mmCIF file of C-alpha atoms in Angstrom:
data_model
loop_
_atom_site.group_PDB
_atom_site.id
_atom_site.type_symbol
_atom_site.label_atom_id
_atom_site.label_comp_id
_atom_site.label_asym_id
_atom_site.label_seq_id
_atom_site.Cartn_x
_atom_site.Cartn_y
_atom_site.Cartn_z
ATOM 1 C CA MET A 221 8.018 80.892 32.098
ATOM 2 C CA THR A 222 5.356 80.330 29.488
ATOM 3 C CA ARG A 223 5.150 76.913 27.871
ATOM 4 C CA CYS A 224 2.654 75.043 25.761
ATOM 5 C CA ALA A 225 0.196 73.550 28.280
ATOM 6 C CA TRP A 226 0.712 69.928 27.202
ATOM 7 C CA ALA A 227 4.394 70.165 28.220
ATOM 8 C CA LEU A 228 3.659 70.692 31.897
ATOM 9 C CA GLY A 229 2.667 67.101 32.728
ATOM 10 C CA SER A 230 6.099 65.837 33.739
ATOM 11 C CA GLU A 231 9.773 66.705 33.700
ATOM 12 C CA LEU A 232 10.252 64.386 30.714
ATOM 13 C CA MET A 233 7.455 66.125 28.776
ATOM 14 C CA THR A 234 8.880 69.554 29.624
ATOM 15 C CA THR A 235 12.381 68.551 28.520
ATOM 16 C CA TYR A 236 11.045 67.060 25.275
ATOM 17 C CA HIS A 237 9.040 70.230 24.636
ATOM 18 C CA ASP A 238 11.927 72.577 25.383
ATOM 19 C CA THR A 239 14.632 70.702 23.484
ATOM 20 C CA GLU A 240 12.931 68.853 20.620
ATOM 21 C CA TRP A 241 9.294 69.581 19.806
ATOM 22 C CA GLY A 242 8.913 72.104 17.027
ATOM 23 C CA HIS A 243 12.656 72.362 16.433
ATOM 24 C CA PRO A 244 13.436 71.710 12.751
ATOM 25 C CA SER A 245 15.214 68.386 12.290
ATOM 26 C CA HIS A 246 17.040 67.219 9.191
ATOM 27 C CA ASP A 247 18.569 64.012 10.566
ATOM 28 C CA ASP A 248 17.114 60.918 8.891
ATOM 29 C CA ARG A 249 17.635 58.652 11.904
ATOM 30 C CA TYR A 250 15.775 61.100 14.142
ATOM 31 C CA LEU A 251 13.051 61.628 11.535
ATOM 32 C CA PHE A 252 12.558 57.855 11.400
ATOM 33 C CA GLU A 253 12.543 57.556 15.194
ATOM 34 C CA LEU A 254 9.806 60.146 15.584
ATOM 35 C CA LEU A 255 7.793 58.623 12.734
ATOM 36 C CA LEU A 256 7.758 55.278 14.548
ATOM 37 C CA LEU A 257 7.028 56.818 17.937
ATOM 38 C CA GLU A 258 4.174 58.943 16.605
ATOM 39 C CA GLY A 259 2.690 55.824 15.003
ATOM 40 C CA ALA A 260 3.048 53.943 18.291
ATOM 41 C CA GLN A 261 1.122 56.737 19.985
ATOM 42 C CA ALA A 262 -2.073 56.083 17.991
ATOM 43 C CA GLY A 263 -4.868 55.744 20.545
ATOM 44 C CA LEU A 264 -2.519 56.487 23.456
ATOM 45 C CA SER A 265 -1.103 59.569 25.116
ATOM 46 C CA TRP A 266 2.232 61.000 24.008
ATOM 47 C CA SER A 267 3.493 60.726 27.584
ATOM 48 C CA THR A 268 2.944 56.941 27.464
ATOM 49 C CA VAL A 269 5.131 56.613 24.374
ATOM 50 C CA LEU A 270 7.687 59.174 25.533
ATOM 51 C CA ASN A 271 8.107 57.212 28.773
ATOM 52 C CA LYS A 272 8.852 54.109 26.674
ATOM 53 C CA ARG A 273 11.220 55.873 24.254
ATOM 54 C CA GLU A 274 14.442 54.451 25.689
ATOM 55 C CA ASN A 275 12.908 50.971 25.697
ATOM 56 C CA TYR A 276 12.008 51.448 22.028
ATOM 57 C CA ARG A 277 15.548 52.627 21.293
ATOM 58 C CA SER A 278 16.939 49.447 22.835
ATOM 59 C CA ALA A 279 14.345 47.087 21.340
ATOM 60 C CA LEU A 280 14.601 48.611 17.839
ATOM 61 C CA ASP A 281 18.392 48.697 17.517
ATOM 62 C CA GLY A 282 18.684 52.441 18.038
ATOM 63 C CA PHE A 283 16.002 53.087 15.394
ATOM 64 C CA ASP A 284 18.381 51.801 12.708
ATOM 65 C CA PHE A 285 15.969 51.744 9.759
ATOM 66 C CA ALA A 286 18.234 49.494 7.642
ATOM 67 C CA ARG A 287 18.324 46.846 10.392
ATOM 68 C CA ILE A 288 14.626 47.144 11.154
ATOM 69 C CA ALA A 289 13.800 46.646 7.460
ATOM 70 C CA ARG A 290 15.433 43.193 7.751
ATOM 71 C CA TYR A 291 13.545 42.054 10.868
ATOM 72 C CA ASP A 292 12.033 38.609 10.491
ATOM 73 C CA GLN A 293 8.929 37.143 12.112
ATOM 74 C CA ALA A 294 10.961 35.746 15.022
ATOM 75 C CA LYS A 295 12.168 39.241 15.893
ATOM 76 C CA LEU A 296 8.623 40.629 15.637
ATOM 77 C CA ASP A 297 7.401 37.838 17.924
ATOM 78 C CA ARG A 298 10.085 38.775 20.496
ATOM 79 C CA LEU A 299 9.020 42.431 20.308
ATOM 80 C CA LEU A 300 5.436 41.408 21.077
ATOM 81 C CA LEU A 301 6.699 39.997 24.381
ATOM 82 C CA ASP A 302 8.640 43.146 25.350
ATOM 83 C CA PRO A 303 6.768 44.958 28.161
ATOM 84 C CA GLY A 304 8.908 48.057 27.614
ATOM 85 C CA ILE A 305 7.150 48.952 24.349
ATOM 86 C CA VAL A 306 3.561 49.122 23.142
ATOM 87 C CA ARG A 307 2.766 45.474 22.390
ATOM 88 C CA ASN A 308 0.316 45.906 19.575
ATOM 89 C CA ARG A 309 0.789 43.437 16.713
ATOM 90 C CA LEU A 310 -0.163 45.945 13.998
ATOM 91 C CA LYS A 311 2.058 48.686 15.396
ATOM 92 C CA ILE A 312 5.012 46.333 15.730
ATOM 93 C CA SER A 313 4.652 44.980 12.196
ATOM 94 C CA SER A 314 4.353 48.565 10.952
ATOM 95 C CA THR A 315 7.915 49.223 12.122
ATOM 96 C CA VAL A 316 9.227 46.882 9.420
ATOM 97 C CA LYS A 317 6.849 48.173 6.737
ATOM 98 C CA ASN A 318 7.768 51.746 7.580
ATOM 99 C CA ALA A 319 11.499 50.999 7.615
ATOM 100 C CA ARG A 320 11.246 49.468 4.142
ATOM 101 C CA ALA A 321 9.153 52.375 2.846
ATOM 102 C CA PHE A 322 11.597 54.819 4.476
ATOM 103 C CA LEU A 323 14.502 53.183 2.630
ATOM 104 C CA ALA A 324 12.579 53.420 -0.646
ATOM 105 C CA VAL A 325 11.971 57.136 -0.088
ATOM 106 C CA ARG A 326 15.674 57.623 0.673
ATOM 107 C CA GLU A 327 16.551 55.831 -2.542
ATOM 108 C CA GLU A 328 14.230 58.073 -4.549
ATOM 109 C CA PHE A 329 15.030 61.418 -2.857
ATOM 110 C CA GLY A 330 18.537 60.829 -1.470
ATOM 111 C CA THR A 331 17.303 61.382 2.091
ATOM 112 C CA PHE A 332 13.986 61.251 3.879
ATOM 113 C CA ASP A 333 14.784 64.792 4.958
ATOM 114 C CA ALA A 334 14.707 65.948 1.315
ATOM 115 C CA TYR A 335 11.359 64.221 0.805
ATOM 116 C CA LEU A 336 9.776 65.652 3.962
ATOM 117 C CA TRP A 337 10.981 69.224 3.737
ATOM 118 C CA GLN A 338 10.108 69.619 0.047
ATOM 119 C CA TRP A 339 6.457 69.741 1.151
ATOM 120 C CA VAL A 340 7.148 73.156 2.754
ATOM 121 C CA ASP A 341 9.957 74.357 0.470
ATOM 122 C CA GLY A 342 12.444 73.814 3.307
ATOM 123 C CA THR A 343 10.820 76.410 5.570
ATOM 124 C CA PRO A 344 8.857 75.534 8.731
ATOM 125 C CA VAL A 345 5.194 76.481 8.835
ATOM 126 C CA VAL A 346 4.824 78.684 11.905
ATOM 127 C CA HIS A 347 1.517 79.116 13.712
ATOM 128 C CA ARG A 348 1.267 81.302 16.797
ATOM 129 C CA ARG A 349 -1.861 81.046 18.869
ATOM 130 C CA GLY A 350 -2.904 81.959 22.332
ATOM 131 C CA PRO A 351 -2.509 79.452 25.178
ATOM 132 C CA ALA A 352 -6.253 78.730 25.239
ATOM 133 C CA VAL A 353 -6.412 77.890 21.517
ATOM 134 C CA PRO A 354 -5.510 74.262 20.786
ATOM 135 C CA PRO A 355 -3.721 73.398 17.550
ATOM 136 C CA PRO A 356 -5.732 71.584 14.902
ATOM 137 C CA ALA A 357 -5.701 67.785 14.831
ATOM 138 C CA SER A 358 -4.869 67.847 11.128
ATOM 139 C CA THR A 359 -4.449 70.259 8.235
ATOM 140 C CA GLU A 360 -4.543 70.208 4.467
ATOM 141 C CA LEU A 361 -0.746 69.702 4.557
ATOM 142 C CA SER A 362 -0.973 66.662 6.846
ATOM 143 C CA ASP A 363 -3.803 65.310 4.655
ATOM 144 C CA ARG A 364 -1.591 65.474 1.545
ATOM 145 C CA ILE A 365 1.503 64.030 3.218
ATOM 146 C CA SER A 366 -0.523 61.258 4.873
ATOM 147 C CA LYS A 367 -2.027 60.266 1.543
ATOM 148 C CA ASP A 368 1.397 60.230 -0.117
ATOM 149 C CA LEU A 369 3.034 58.228 2.686
ATOM 150 C CA LYS A 370 0.258 55.630 2.506
ATOM 151 C CA ARG A 371 0.708 55.434 -1.271
ATOM 152 C CA ARG A 372 4.395 54.724 -0.620
ATOM 153 C CA GLY A 373 3.595 51.816 1.720
ATOM 154 C CA PHE A 374 3.801 53.482 5.151
ATOM 155 C CA THR A 375 1.305 52.489 7.836
ATOM 156 C CA PHE A 376 0.114 54.291 10.979
ATOM 157 C CA VAL A 377 0.425 57.565 9.091
ATOM 158 C CA GLY A 378 -3.109 58.919 9.178
ATOM 159 C CA THR A 379 -3.503 62.660 8.931
ATOM 160 C CA THR A 380 -3.669 63.209 12.713
ATOM 161 C CA ILE A 381 -0.515 61.158 13.282
ATOM 162 C CA VAL A 382 1.219 62.972 10.437
ATOM 163 C CA TYR A 383 0.264 66.363 11.855
ATOM 164 C CA ALA A 384 1.677 65.407 15.259
ATOM 165 C CA TYR A 385 4.809 64.175 13.469
ATOM 166 C CA LEU A 386 5.180 67.440 11.545
ATOM 167 C CA GLN A 387 4.950 69.306 14.849
ATOM 168 C CA ALA A 388 7.444 66.981 16.522
ATOM 169 C CA VAL A 389 10.155 67.357 13.874
ATOM 170 C CA GLY A 390 9.648 71.081 13.364
ATOM 171 C CA VAL A 391 8.114 71.094 9.901
ATOM 172 C CA VAL A 392 5.231 72.796 11.702
ATOM 173 C CA ASP A 393 5.900 75.025 14.713
ATOM 174 C CA ASP A 394 2.771 75.259 16.855
ATOM 175 C CA HIS A 395 4.277 76.699 20.049
ATOM 176 C CA VAL A 396 1.903 79.141 21.736
ATOM 177 C CA THR A 397 2.662 82.851 21.657
ATOM 178 C CA GLY A 398 5.272 83.657 24.282
ATOM 179 C CA CYS A 399 6.429 80.057 24.746
ATOM 180 C CA THR A 400 9.985 79.989 26.060
ATOM 181 C CA ALA A 401 10.920 77.148 23.707
ATOM 182 C CA ILE A 402 10.428 79.292 20.596
ATOM 183 C CA ARG A 403 13.661 79.649 18.703
#
């Protein structure tokens, strides 16, 4: 079986790669979940965050963006004490900022899905490269989306994070040529 090299680190990484990464998603809850997790990854490895995903799900009320938008300082303080998640004050406070910005985007566009996929006219951007060629860290598309998300009040959405997010939710499909996870 041929897989993207990064997916070979653990069974959890392989399962994530084979069942989620690069598969187009249109579910707002899932889109929000991956946005928060990609932001939590900043400066860390994806495997670190993926290993904490279930802890995040529990700590953040199942990634319920409406609930998270109402978190108060006491809740944020409790999250800072939770060893099951990345305990970075800025990343934890960004969950509330991003939930509020996410709700505002949903109000404007109807869904976050509509907002996100309009950047590519509803069609995934597909790149096929050889196994030895790494994907870019960012692109002109991730630059534009990052800038717009920041303008809308999102945090931890730099262009590299946004590009990883676009890959994760299938807006961009960067599986290597011959990868068994290609749909």
